[in-house]
Coordinates of C-alpha atoms and ligand atoms in Angstrom, one line a residue:
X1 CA 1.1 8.8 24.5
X2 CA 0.4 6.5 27.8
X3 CA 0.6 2.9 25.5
X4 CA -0.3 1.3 29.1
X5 CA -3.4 3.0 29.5
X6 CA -4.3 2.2 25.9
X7 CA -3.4 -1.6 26.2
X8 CA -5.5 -1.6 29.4
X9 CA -8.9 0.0 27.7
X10 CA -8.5 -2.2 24.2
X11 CA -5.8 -5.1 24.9
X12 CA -3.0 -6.0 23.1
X13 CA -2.1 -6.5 20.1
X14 CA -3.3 -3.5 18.5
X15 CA -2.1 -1.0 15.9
X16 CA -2.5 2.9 15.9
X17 CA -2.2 5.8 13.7
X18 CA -1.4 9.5 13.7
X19 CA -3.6 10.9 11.4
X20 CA -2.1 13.9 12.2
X21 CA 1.5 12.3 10.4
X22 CA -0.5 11.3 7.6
X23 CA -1.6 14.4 6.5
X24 CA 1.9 16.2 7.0
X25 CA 3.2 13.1 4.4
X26 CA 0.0 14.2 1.7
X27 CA 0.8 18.2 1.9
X28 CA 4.4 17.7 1.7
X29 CA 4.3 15.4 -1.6
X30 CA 1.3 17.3 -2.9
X31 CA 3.5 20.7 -2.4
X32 CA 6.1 19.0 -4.0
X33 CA 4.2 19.0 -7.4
X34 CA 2.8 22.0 -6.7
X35 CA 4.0 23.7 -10.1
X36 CA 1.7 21.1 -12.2
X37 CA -1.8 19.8 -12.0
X38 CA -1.7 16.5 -10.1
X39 CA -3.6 14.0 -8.2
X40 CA -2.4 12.0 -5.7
X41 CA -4.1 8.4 -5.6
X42 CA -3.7 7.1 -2.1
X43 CA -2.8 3.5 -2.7
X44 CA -5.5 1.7 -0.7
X45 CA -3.9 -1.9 -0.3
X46 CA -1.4 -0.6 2.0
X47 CA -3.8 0.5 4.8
X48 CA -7.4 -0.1 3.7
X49 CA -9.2 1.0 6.7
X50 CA -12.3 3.0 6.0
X51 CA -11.8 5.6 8.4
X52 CA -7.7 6.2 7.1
X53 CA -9.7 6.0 3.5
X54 CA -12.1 8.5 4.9
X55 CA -9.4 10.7 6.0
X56 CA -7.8 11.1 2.9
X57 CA -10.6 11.8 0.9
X58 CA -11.4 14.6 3.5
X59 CA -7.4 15.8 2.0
X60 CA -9.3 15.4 -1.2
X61 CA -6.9 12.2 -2.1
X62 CA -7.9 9.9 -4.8
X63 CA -7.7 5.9 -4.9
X64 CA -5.7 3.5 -6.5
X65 CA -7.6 0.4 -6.5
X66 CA -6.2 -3.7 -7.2
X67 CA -9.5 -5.3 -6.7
X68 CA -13.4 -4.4 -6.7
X69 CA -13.1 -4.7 -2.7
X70 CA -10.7 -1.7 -2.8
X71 CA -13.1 0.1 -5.0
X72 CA -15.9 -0.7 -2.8
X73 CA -14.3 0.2 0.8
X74 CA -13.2 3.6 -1.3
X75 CA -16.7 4.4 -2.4
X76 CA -18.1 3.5 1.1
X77 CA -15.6 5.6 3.0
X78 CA -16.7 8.6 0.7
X79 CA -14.4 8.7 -2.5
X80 CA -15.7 10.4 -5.4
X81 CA -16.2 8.0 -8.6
X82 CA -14.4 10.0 -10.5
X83 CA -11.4 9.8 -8.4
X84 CA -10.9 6.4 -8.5
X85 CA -8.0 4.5 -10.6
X86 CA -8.2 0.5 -10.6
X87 CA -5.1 -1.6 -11.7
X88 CA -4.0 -5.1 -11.2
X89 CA -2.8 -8.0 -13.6
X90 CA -5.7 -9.9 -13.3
X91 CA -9.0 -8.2 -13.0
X92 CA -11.9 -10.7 -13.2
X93 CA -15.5 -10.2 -15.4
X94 CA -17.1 -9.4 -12.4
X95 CA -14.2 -6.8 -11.0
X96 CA -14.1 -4.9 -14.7
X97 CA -18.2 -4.5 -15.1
X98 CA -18.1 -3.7 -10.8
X99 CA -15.3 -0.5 -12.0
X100 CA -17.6 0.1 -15.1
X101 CA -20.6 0.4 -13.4
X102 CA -19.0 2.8 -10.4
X103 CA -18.3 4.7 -13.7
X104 CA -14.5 5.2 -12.6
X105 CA -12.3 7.6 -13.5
X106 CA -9.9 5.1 -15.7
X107 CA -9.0 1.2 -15.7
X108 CA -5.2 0.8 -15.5
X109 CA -4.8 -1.9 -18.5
X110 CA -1.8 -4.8 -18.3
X111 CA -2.2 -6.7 -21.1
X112 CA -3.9 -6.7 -24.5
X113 CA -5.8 -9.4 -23.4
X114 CA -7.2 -7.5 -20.9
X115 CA -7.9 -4.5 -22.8
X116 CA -10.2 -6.5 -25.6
X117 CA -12.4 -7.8 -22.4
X118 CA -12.9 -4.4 -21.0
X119 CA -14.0 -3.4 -24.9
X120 CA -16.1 -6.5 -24.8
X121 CA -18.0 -5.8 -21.3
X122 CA -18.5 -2.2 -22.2
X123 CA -19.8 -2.8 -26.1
X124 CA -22.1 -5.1 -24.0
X125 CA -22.7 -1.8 -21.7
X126 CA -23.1 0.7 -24.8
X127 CA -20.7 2.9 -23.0
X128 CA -17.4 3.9 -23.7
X129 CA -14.6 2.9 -21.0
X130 CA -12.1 5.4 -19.6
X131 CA -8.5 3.6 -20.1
X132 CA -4.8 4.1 -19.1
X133 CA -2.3 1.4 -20.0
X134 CA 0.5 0.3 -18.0
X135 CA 3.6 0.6 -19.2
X136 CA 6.6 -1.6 -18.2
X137 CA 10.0 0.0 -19.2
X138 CA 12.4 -2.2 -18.1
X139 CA 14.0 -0.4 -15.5
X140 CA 15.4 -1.8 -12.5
X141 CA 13.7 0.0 -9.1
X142 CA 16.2 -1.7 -7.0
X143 CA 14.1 -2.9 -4.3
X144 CA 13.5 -6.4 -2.8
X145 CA 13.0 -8.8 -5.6
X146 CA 9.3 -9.1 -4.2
X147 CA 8.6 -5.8 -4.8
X148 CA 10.2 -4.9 -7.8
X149 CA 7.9 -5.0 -11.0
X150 CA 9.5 -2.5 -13.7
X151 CA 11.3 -5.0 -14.9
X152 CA 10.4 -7.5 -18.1
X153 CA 11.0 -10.3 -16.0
X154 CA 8.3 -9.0 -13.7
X155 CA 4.5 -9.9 -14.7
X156 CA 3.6 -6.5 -14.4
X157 CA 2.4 -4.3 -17.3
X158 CA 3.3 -4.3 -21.0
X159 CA 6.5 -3.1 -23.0
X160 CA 6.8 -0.2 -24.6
X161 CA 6.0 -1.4 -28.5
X162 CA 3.0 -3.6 -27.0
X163 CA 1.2 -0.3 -26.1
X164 CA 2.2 2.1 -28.6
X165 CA -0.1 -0.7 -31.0
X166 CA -2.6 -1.0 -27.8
X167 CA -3.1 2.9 -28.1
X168 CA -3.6 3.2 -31.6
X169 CA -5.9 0.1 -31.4
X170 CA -8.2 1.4 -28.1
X171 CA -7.8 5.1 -30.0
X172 CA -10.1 3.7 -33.1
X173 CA -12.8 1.8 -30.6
X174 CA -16.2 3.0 -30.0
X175 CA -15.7 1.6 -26.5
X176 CA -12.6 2.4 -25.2
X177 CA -11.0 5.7 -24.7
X178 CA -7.5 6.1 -23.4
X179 CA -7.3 8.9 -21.1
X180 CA -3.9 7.8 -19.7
X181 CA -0.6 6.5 -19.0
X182 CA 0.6 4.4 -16.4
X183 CA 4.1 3.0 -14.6
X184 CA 5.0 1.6 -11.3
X185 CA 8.0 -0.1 -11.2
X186 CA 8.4 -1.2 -7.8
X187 CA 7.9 -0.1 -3.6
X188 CA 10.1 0.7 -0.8
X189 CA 12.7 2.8 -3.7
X190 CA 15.4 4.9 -1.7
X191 CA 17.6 5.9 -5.4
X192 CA 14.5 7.6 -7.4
X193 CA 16.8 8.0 -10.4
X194 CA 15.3 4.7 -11.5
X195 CA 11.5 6.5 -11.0
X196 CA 13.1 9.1 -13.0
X197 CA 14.7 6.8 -15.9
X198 CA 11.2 5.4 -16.3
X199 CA 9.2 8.4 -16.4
X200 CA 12.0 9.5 -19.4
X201 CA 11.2 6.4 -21.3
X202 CA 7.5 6.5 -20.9
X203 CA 7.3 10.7 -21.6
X204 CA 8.7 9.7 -24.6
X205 CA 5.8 7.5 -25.2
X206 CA 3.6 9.9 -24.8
X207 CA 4.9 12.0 -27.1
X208 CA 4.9 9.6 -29.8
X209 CA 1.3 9.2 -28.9
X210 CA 0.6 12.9 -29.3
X211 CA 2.1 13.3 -32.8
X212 CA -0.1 10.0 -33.7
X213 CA -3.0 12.5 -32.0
X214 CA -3.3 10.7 -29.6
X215 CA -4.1 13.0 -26.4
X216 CA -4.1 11.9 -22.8
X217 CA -4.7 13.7 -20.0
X218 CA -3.0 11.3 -17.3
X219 CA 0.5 10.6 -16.2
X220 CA 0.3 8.6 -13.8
X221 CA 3.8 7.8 -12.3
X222 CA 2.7 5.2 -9.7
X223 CA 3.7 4.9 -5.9
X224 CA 7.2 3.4 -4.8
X225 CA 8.8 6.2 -2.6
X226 CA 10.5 4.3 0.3
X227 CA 10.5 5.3 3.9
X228 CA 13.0 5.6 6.7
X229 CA 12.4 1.9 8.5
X230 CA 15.8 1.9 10.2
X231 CA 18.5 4.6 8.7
X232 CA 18.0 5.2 5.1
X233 CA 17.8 8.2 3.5
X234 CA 14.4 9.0 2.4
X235 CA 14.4 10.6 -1.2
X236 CA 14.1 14.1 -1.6
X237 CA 10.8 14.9 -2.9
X238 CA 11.9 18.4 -4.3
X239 CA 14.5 16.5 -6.7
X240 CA 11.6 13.7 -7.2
X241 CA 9.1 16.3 -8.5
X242 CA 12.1 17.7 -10.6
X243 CA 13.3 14.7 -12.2
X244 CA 9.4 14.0 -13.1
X245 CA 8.7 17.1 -14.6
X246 CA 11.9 17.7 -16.3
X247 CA 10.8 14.6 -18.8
X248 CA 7.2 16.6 -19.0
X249 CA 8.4 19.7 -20.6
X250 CA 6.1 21.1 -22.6
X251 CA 3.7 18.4 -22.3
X252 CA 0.6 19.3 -20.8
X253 CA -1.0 16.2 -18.2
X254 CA -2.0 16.0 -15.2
X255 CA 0.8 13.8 -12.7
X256 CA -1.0 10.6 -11.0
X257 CA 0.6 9.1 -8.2
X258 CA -0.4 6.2 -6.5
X259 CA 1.3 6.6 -2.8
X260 CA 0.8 3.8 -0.4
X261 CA 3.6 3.3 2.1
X262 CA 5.0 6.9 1.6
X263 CA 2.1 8.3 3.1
X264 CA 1.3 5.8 5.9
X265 CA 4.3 3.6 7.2
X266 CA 5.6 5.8 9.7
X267 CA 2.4 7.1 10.9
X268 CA 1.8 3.5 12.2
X269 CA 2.5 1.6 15.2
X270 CA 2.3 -2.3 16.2
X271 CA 2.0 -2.3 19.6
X272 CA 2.4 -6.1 21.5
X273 CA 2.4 -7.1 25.1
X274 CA 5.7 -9.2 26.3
X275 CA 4.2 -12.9 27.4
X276 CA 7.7 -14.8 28.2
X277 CA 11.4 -14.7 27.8
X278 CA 13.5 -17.8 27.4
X279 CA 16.5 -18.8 26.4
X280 CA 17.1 -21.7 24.2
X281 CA 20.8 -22.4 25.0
X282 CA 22.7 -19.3 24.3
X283 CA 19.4 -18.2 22.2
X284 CA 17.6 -15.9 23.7
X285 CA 13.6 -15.2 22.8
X286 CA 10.9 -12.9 23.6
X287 CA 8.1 -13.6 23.5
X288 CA 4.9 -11.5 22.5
X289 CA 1.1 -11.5 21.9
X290 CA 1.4 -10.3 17.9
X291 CA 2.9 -12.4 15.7
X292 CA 3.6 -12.5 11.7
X293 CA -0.2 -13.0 11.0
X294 CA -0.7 -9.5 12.8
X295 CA 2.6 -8.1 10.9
X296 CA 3.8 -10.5 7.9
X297 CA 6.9 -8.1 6.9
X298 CA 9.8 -9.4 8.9
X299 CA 8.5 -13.0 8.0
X300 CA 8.3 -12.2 4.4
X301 CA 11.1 -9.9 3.2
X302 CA 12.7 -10.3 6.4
X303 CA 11.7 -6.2 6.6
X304 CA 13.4 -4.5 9.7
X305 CA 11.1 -2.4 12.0
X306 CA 12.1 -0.6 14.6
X307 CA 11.4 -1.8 18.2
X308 CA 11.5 0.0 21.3
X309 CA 11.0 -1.4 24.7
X310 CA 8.1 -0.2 27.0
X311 CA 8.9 -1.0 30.7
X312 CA 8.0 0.7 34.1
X313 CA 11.2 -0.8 35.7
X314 CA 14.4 -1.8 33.0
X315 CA 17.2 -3.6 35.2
X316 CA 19.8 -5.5 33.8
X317 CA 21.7 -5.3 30.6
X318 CA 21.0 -5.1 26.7
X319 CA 21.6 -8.7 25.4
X320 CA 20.6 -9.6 21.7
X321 CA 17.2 -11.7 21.4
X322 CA 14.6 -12.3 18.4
X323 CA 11.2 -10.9 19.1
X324 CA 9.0 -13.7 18.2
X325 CA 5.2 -14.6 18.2
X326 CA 3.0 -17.7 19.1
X327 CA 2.7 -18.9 15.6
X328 CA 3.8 -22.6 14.9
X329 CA 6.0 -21.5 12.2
X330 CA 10.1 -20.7 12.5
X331 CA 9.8 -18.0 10.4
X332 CA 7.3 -16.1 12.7
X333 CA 9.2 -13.2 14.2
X334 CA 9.0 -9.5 14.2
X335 CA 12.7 -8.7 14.9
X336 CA 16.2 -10.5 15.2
X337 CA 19.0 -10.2 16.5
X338 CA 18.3 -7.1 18.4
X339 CA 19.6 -5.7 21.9
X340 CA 17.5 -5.3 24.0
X341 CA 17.0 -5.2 28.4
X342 CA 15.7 -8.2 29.9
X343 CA 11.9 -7.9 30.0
X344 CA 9.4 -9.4 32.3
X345 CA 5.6 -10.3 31.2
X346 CA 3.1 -7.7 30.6
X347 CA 5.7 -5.2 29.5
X348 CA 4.6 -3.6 26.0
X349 CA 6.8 -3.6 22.7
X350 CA 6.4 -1.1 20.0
X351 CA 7.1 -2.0 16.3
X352 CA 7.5 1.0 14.0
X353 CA 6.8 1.7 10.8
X354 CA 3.8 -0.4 11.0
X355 CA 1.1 1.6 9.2
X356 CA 1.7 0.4 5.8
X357 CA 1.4 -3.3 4.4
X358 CA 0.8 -3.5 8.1
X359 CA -2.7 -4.5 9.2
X360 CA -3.3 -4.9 5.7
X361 CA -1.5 -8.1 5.1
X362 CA -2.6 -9.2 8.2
X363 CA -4.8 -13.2 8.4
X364 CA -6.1 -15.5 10.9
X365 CA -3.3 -17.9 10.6
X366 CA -3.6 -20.4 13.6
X367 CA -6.7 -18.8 14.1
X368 CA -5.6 -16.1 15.8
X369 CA -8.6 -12.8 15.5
X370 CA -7.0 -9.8 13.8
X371 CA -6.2 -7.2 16.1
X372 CA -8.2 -3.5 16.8
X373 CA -7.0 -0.8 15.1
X374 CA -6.7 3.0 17.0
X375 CA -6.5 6.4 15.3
X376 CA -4.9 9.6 17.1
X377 CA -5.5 12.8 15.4
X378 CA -5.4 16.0 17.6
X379 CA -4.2 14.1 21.1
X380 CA -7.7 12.6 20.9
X381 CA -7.6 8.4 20.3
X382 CA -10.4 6.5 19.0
X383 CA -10.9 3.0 17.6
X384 CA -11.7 2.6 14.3
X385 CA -11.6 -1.5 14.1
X386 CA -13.0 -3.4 16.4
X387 CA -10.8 -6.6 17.2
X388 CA -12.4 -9.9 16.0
X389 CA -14.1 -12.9 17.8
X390 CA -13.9 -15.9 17.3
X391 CA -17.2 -15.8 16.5
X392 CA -16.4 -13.3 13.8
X393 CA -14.0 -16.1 12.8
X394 CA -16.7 -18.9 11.7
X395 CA -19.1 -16.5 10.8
X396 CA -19.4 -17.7 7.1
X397 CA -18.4 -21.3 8.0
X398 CA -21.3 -23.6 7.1
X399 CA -22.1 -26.6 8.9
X400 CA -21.3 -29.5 8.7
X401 CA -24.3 -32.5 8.4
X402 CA -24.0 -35.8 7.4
X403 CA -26.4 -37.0 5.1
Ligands
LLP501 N1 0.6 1.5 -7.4 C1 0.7 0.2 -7.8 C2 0.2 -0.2 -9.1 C3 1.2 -0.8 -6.9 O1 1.3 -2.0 -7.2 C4 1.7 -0.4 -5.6 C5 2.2 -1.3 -4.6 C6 1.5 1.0 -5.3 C7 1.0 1.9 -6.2 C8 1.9 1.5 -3.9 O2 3.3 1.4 -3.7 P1 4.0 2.1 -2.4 O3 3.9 3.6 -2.7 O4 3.3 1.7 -1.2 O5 5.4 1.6 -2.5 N2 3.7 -5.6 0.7 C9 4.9 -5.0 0.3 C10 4.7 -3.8 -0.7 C11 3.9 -4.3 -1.9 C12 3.7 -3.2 -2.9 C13 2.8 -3.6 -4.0 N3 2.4 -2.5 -4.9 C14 5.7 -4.5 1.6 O6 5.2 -4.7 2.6 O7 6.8 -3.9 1.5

């Protein structure tokens, strides 16, 4: 791929993906399962563009939504209703009647509060709303503290007990019907025996649901496979599927799983033009055009990404430097402590792994416009966000006028 030629016809910063990549990622994992019924639910908050939503409906992916936003940038990039999951600790009024009203295929409950608004708004519907609850089994994902959430510490789902009497409860409603089961128990998970012991504990549930007659059709395991960012070993998918359906024997559901970054991290790419170089001392800095409001991740879980060096003419030696952006904040890097050439401006940087929790997280933070977004699929590239204005910026600003 000629990344100059790109970064002359659409600038720098800008982020592109291989479509092509992302569909090799959804056949492998739905191959994986290919013994069992099973759905996969792309997780849209880690790359929500519509034509990357678009894409993966044309795979005939479902959606797992956390807001009414997601559901409505799924339905307008061509998702089918009734492959639509929503989940999220705090769904609003307005978010549950929104999901209601699409006539989803289930709301992912976590809490029993939660559950006795959703019978509320649709009693006031006269309809009967499609459930799962999510279950939190107290297992440890080991992950980044951030994005753990199996644990009870975490504010994610209910305990085990706490939806056994949820079931029964939603079971006897005129306006609830629980089609489901849910876990997630955290992102970025390279030992899946922890995906496993949760999918034991929760199996279990289910069939103590069953001999209740209780009958659901969903087993929706959640996302969490990690990716390869620097050197770890990715899990094996065959041993994955294995460990899942081993604790499904003789049950007969459908699997759920609610990929995000497994799908889309390493078909991504942050791409940044070198501005300066200086040294601060013995510190050394480069300097770049993106920053952590383009790419939060280092900033934030101090992530590692892989960086390669685009230059027409390296000379000199590899010394270690932070890659850093213009943001008027310490913390705004995109790599540290690497070794790399001495660079000269204009030269282009390319941060991998960027295609999930990527553009996504992204803000205007010193009012900085969000950078384009490309697509490659086939050797052809198109854009498929424009960058923004500042224009685009202060668009919903109102006026200021003094009385
Ligand atoms: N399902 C649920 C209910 C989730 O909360 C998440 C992610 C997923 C699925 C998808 O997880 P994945 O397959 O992508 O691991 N911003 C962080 C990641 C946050 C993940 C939040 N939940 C990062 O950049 O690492």
């Amino acid at each position: 791929m000629d990344y100059y030629k790109l970064a002359n016809e659409y600038q720098t910063p800008f982020y592109i993906y291989d479509f092509d990549k992302i569909k090799e990622r959804f056949d492998k994992l739905k191959n994986a399962f290919k013994a069992r019924k099973s759905q996969i639910f792309y997780a849209v908050k880690a790359n929500s563009n519509l034509s990357v939503l678009k894409f993966l409906a044309s795979l005939d992916s479902g959606f797992d939504c956390v807001s009414a936003g997601e559901i409505y940038r799924a339905l307008k990039a061509g998702a089918k209703n009734y492959k639509i999951i929503f989940s999220g600790v705090g769904k609003s009024i307005e978010e549950i009647e929104f999901a209601l009203n699409k006539n989803i295929l289930y709301i992912n409950i976590e809490s029993e509060a939660e559950m006795f608004l959703i019978e509320q708004i649709a009693s006031k519907m006269q309809r009967s709303a499609r459930i799962s609850i999510r279950v939190n089994p107290n297992v440890d994902a080991k992950t980044h503290p951030y994005i753990s959430t199996g644990l009870h510490e975490n504010k994610f789902g209910v305990d085990i007990e706490s939806a056994k009497r949820m079931y029964i409860y939603a079971k006897k409603s005129s306006f609830l019907e629980p089609v489901g089961v849910h876990f997630h128990i955290g992102s970025q998970i390279l030992d899946i025996s922890s995906i496993q012991e949760a999918s034991k504990i929760v199996s279990q549930l289910l069939r103590e649901l069953i001999a209740l007659n209780i009958n659901l059709k969903f087993f929706d395991i959640g996302g969490g496979l990690g990716v390869c960012y620097k050197d770890e070993q990715e899990p094996n998918l065959y041993e994955y599927a294995q460990g899942i359906l081993a604790s499904l024997q003789g049950l007969d559901v459908c699997i759920g799983m609610e990929p995000g970054r497994f799908l889309v991290a390493n078909a991504g790419e942050f791409v940044t033009k070198v501005l300066y170089e200086k040294c601060n001392g013995e510190k050394r800095f480069v300097i770049v055009d993106g920053a952590m409001n383009d790419l939060l991740r280092p900033s934030l879980y101090k992530a590692y990404h892989e960086i390669e060096l685009l230059s027409d003419n390296i000379k000199g030696n590899l010394s270690l430097c932070d890659i850093v952006g213009g943001v008027c904040e310490s913390g705004d890097f995109l790599a540290q402590n690497r070794k790399l050439a001495p660079t000269k401006t204009g030269d282009l940087i390319i941060v991998k792994g960027a295609g999930a929790y990527g553009f996504s997280m992204s803000s205007n933070y010193n009012t900085r416009n969000r950078v384009c977004e490309l697509a490659k699929e086939n050797d052809k590239i198109r854009i498929i966000r424009k960058r923004e204005s500042y224009a685009d910026q202060v668009a919903l600003e109102v006026e200021y006028l003094k009385d």
